[in-house]
PDB file of C-alpha atoms in Angstrom:
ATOM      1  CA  UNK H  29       0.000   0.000   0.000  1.00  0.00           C
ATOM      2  CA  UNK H  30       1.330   3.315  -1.080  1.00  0.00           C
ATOM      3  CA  UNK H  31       2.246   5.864   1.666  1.00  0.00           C
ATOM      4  CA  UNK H  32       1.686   9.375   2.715  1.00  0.00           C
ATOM      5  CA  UNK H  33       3.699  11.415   4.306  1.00  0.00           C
ATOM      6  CA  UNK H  34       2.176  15.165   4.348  1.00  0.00           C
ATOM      7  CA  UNK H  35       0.579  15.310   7.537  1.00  0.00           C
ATOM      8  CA  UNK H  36      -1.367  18.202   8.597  1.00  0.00           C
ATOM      9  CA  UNK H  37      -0.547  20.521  11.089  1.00  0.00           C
ATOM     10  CA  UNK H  38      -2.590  21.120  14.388  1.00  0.00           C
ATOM     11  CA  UNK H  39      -5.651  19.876  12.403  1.00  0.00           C
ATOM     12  CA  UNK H  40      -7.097  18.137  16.232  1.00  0.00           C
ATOM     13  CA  UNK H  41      -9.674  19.399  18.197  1.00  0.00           C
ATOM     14  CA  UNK H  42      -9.092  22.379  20.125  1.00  0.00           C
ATOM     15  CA  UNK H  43      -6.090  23.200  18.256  1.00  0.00           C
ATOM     16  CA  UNK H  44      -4.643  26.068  18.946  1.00  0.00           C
ATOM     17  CA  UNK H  45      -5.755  28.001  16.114  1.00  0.00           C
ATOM     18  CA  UNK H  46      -6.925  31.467  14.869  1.00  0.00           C
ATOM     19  CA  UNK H  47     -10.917  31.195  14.319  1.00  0.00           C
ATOM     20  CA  UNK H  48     -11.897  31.783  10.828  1.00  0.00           C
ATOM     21  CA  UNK H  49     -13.604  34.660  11.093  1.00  0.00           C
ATOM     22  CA  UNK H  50     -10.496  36.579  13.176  1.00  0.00           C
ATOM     23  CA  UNK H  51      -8.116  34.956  10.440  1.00  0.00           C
ATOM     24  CA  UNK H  52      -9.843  36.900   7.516  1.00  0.00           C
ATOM     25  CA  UNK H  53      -9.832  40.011   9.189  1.00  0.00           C
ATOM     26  CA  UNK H  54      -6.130  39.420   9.784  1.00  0.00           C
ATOM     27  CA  UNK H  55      -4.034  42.290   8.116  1.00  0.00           C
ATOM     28  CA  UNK H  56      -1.234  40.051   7.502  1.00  0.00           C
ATOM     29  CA  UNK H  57      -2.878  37.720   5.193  1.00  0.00           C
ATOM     30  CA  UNK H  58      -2.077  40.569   2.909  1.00  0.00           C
ATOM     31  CA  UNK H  59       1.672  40.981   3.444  1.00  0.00           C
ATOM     32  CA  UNK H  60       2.319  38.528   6.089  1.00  0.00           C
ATOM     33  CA  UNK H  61       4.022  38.629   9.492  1.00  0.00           C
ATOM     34  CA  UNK H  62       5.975  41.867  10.156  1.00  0.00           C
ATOM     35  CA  UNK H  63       8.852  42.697  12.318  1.00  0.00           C
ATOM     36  CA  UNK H  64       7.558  42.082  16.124  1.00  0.00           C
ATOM     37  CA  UNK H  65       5.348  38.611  17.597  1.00  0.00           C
ATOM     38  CA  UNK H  66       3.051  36.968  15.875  1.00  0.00           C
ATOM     39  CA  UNK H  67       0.970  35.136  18.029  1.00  0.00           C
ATOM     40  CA  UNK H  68       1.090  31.164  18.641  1.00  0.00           C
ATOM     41  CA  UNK H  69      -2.742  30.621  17.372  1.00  0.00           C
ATOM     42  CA  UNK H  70      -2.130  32.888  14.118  1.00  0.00           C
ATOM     43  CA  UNK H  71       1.074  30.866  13.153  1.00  0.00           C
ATOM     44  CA  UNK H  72      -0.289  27.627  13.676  1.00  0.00           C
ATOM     45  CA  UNK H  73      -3.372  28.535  11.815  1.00  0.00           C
ATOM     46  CA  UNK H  74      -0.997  29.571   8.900  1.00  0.00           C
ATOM     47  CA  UNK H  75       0.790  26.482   9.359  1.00  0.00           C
ATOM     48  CA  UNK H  76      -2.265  24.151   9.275  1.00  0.00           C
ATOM     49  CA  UNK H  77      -4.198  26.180   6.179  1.00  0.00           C
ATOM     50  CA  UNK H  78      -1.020  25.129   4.528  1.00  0.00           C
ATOM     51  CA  UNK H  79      -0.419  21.185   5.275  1.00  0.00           C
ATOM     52  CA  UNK H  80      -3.879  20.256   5.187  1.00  0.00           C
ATOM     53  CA  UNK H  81      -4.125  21.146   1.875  1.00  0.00           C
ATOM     54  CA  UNK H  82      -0.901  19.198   1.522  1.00  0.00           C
ATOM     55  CA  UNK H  83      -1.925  16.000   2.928  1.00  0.00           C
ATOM     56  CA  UNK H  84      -5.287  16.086   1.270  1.00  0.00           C
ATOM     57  CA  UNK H  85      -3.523  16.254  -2.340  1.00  0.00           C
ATOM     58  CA  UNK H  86      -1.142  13.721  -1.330  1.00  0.00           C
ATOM     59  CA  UNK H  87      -3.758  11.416  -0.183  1.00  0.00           C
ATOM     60  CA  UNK H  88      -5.166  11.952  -3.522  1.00  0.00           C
ATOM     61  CA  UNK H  89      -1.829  10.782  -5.305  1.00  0.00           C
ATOM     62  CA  UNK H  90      -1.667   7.921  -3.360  1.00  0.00           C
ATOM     63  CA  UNK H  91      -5.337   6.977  -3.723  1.00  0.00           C
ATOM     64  CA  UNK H  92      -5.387   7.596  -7.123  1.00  0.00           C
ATOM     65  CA  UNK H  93      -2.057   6.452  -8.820  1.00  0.00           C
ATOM     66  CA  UNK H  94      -1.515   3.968  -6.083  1.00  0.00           C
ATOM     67  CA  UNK H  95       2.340   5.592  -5.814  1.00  0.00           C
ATOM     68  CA  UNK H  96       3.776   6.915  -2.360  1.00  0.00           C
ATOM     69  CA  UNK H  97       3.623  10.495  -2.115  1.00  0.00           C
ATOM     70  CA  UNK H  98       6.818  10.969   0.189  1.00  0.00           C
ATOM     71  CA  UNK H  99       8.178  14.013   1.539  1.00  0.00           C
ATOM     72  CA  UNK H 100      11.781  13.810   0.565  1.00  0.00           C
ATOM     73  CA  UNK H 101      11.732  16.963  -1.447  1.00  0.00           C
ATOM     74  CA  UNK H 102      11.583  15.196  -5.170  1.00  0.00           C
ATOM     75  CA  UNK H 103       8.802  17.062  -6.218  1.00  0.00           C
ATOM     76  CA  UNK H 104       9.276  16.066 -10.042  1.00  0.00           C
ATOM     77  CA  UNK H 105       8.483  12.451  -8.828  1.00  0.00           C
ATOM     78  CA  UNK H 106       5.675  13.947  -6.657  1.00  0.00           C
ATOM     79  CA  UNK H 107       3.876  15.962  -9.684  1.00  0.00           C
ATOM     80  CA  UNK H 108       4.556  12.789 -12.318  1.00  0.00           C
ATOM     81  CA  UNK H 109       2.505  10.823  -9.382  1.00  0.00           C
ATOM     82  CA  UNK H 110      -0.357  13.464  -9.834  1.00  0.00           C
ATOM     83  CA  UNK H 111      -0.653  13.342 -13.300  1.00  0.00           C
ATOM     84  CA  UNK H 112      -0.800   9.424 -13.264  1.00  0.00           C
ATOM     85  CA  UNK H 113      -3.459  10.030 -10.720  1.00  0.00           C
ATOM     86  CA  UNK H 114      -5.006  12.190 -13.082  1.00  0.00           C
ATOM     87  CA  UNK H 115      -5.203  10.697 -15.720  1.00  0.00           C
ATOM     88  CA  UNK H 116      -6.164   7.319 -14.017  1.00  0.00           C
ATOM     89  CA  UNK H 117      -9.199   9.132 -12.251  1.00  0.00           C
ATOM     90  CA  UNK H 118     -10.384  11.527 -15.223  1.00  0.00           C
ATOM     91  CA  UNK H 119     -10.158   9.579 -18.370  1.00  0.00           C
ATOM     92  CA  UNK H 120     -10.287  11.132 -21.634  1.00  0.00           C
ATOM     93  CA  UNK H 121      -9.442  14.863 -22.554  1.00  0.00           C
ATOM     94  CA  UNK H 122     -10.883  16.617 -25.605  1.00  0.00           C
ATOM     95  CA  UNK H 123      -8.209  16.343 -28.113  1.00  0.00           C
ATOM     96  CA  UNK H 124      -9.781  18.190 -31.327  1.00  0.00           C
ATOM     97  CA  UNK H 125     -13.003  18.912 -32.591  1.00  0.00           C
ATOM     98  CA  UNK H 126     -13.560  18.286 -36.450  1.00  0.00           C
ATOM     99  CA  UNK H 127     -16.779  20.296 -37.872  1.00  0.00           C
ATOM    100  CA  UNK H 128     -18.134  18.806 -40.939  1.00  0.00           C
ATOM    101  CA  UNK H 129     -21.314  20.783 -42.394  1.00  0.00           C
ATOM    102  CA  UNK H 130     -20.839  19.368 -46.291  1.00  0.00           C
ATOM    103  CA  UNK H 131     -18.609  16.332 -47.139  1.00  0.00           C
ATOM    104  CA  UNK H 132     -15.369  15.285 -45.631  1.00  0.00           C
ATOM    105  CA  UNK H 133     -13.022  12.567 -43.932  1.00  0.00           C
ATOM    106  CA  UNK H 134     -12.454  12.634 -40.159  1.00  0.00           C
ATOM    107  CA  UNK H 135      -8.338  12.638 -39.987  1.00  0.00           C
ATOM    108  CA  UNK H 136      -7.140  10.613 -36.615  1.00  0.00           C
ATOM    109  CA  UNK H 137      -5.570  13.518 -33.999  1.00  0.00           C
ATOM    110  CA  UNK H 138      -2.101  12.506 -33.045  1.00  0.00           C
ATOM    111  CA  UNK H 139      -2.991  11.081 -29.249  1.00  0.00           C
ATOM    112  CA  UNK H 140      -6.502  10.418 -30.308  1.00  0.00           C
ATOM    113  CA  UNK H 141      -7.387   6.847 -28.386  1.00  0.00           C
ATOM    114  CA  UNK H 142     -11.457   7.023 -28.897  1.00  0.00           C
ATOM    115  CA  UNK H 143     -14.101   9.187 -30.994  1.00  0.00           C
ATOM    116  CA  UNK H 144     -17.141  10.647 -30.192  1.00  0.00           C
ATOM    117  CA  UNK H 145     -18.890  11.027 -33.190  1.00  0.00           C
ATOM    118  CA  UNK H 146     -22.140  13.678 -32.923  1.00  0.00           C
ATOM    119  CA  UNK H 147     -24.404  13.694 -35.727  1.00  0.00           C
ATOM    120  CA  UNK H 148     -27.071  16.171 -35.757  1.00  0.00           C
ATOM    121  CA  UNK H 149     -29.417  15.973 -38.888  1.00  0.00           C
ATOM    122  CA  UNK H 150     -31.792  18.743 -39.758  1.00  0.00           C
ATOM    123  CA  UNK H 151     -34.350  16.432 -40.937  1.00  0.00           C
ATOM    124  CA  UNK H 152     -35.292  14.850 -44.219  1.00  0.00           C
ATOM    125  CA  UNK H 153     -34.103  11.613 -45.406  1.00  0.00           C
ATOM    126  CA  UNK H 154     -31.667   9.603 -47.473  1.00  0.00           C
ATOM    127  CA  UNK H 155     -30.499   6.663 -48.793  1.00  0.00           C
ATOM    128  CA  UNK H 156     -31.121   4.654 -45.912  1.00  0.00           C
ATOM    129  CA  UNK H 157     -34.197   3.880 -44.242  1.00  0.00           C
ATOM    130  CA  UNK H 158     -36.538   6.248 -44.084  1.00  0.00           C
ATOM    131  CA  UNK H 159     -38.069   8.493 -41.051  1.00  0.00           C
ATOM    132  CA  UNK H 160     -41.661   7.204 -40.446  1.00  0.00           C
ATOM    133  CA  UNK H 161     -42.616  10.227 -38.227  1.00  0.00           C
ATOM    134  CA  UNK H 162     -41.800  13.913 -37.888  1.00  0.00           C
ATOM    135  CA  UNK H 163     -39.412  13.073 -34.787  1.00  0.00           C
ATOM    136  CA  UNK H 164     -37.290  10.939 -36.533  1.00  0.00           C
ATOM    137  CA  UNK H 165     -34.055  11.726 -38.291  1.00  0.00           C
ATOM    138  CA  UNK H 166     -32.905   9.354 -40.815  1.00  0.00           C
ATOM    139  CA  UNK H 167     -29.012   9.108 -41.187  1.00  0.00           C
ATOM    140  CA  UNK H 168     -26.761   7.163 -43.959  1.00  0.00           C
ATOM    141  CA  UNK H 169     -23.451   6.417 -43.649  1.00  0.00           C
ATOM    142  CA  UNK H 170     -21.751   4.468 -46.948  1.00  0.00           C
ATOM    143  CA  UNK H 171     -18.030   3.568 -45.507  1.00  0.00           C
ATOM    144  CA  UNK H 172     -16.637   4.039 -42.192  1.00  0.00           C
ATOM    145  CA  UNK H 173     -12.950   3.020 -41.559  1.00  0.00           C
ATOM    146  CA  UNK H 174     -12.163   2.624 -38.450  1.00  0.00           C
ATOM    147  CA  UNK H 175      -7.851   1.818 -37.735  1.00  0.00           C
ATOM    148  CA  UNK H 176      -8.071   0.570 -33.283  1.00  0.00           C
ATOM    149  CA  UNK H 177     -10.749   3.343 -32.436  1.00  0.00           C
ATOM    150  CA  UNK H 178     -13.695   2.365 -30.490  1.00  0.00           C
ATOM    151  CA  UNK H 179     -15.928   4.586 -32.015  1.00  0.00           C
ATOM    152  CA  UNK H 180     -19.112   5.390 -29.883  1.00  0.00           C
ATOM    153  CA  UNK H 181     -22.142   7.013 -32.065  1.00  0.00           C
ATOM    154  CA  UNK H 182     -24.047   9.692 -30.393  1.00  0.00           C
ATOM    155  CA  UNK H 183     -27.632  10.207 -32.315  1.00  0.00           C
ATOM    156  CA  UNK H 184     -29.988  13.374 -31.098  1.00  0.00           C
ATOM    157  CA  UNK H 185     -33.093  14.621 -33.643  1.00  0.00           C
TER     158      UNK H 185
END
């Protein structure tokens, strides 16, 4: 099982924290901590704002791309682990869009792995079979070649 080791910081009960409200009013969100103190609860809130966010995206790494998300300071290896994750937990990405309103051949995008073919007819008919009722569309296609694409046909009238 892959490992995390982003922890967050003074994320327990009754941490000694800044409340949220008291924390948004706080001028040094702006241009942080100036000369002088800063007090315990304000730099702890900092401090957890911070590594929750950390652990939470490296729990997501590990989840996702079932790699160890380690905190060693390699943080090439860390953001190649979240784009595994990505792209294991939101397949597909819009590569191109081809428009045909007349004739034409669909060209294969370098990267391409699947189609989604839309076909939006404004009515009539063709060579195929014909519409029996005013909500159908009839559609003919003569040749489709198809070279390791799944091709997944999306009909709307």
């Amino acid at each position: 099982m892959a490992n995390n080791n982003f922890k967050a910081f003074a994320a327990g009960n009754g941490a000694n924290v800044t409340n949220q409200a008291d924390w948004e009013a706080l001028s040094a969100l702006i241009l942080g901590f100036q000369s002088g103190k800063a007090s315990s609860a304000q730099v702890n809130k900092a401090l957890r704002q911070g590594t929750t966010m950390a652990q939470v995206l490296a729990q997501f790494i590990v989840d996702s791309s079932g790699k160890d998300a380690l905190d060693n300071g390699d943080t090439s290896t860390l953001l190649a682990n979240l784009k595994l994750g990505l792209q294991d937990t939101a397949p597909g990405r819009l590569v191109n869009t081809q428009v045909f309103t007349s004739n034409g051949n669909m060209n294969k995008t370098p990267g391409a792995k699947k189609w989604r073919i839309r076909m939006v007819g404004g009515g009539g008919g063709s060579s195929a079979t014909s519409a029996t009722c005013s909500g159908q569309t009839s559609v003919s296609i003569n040749a489709l070649v198809i070279h390791g694409f799944m091709m997944t046909f999306t009909m709307r009238t």
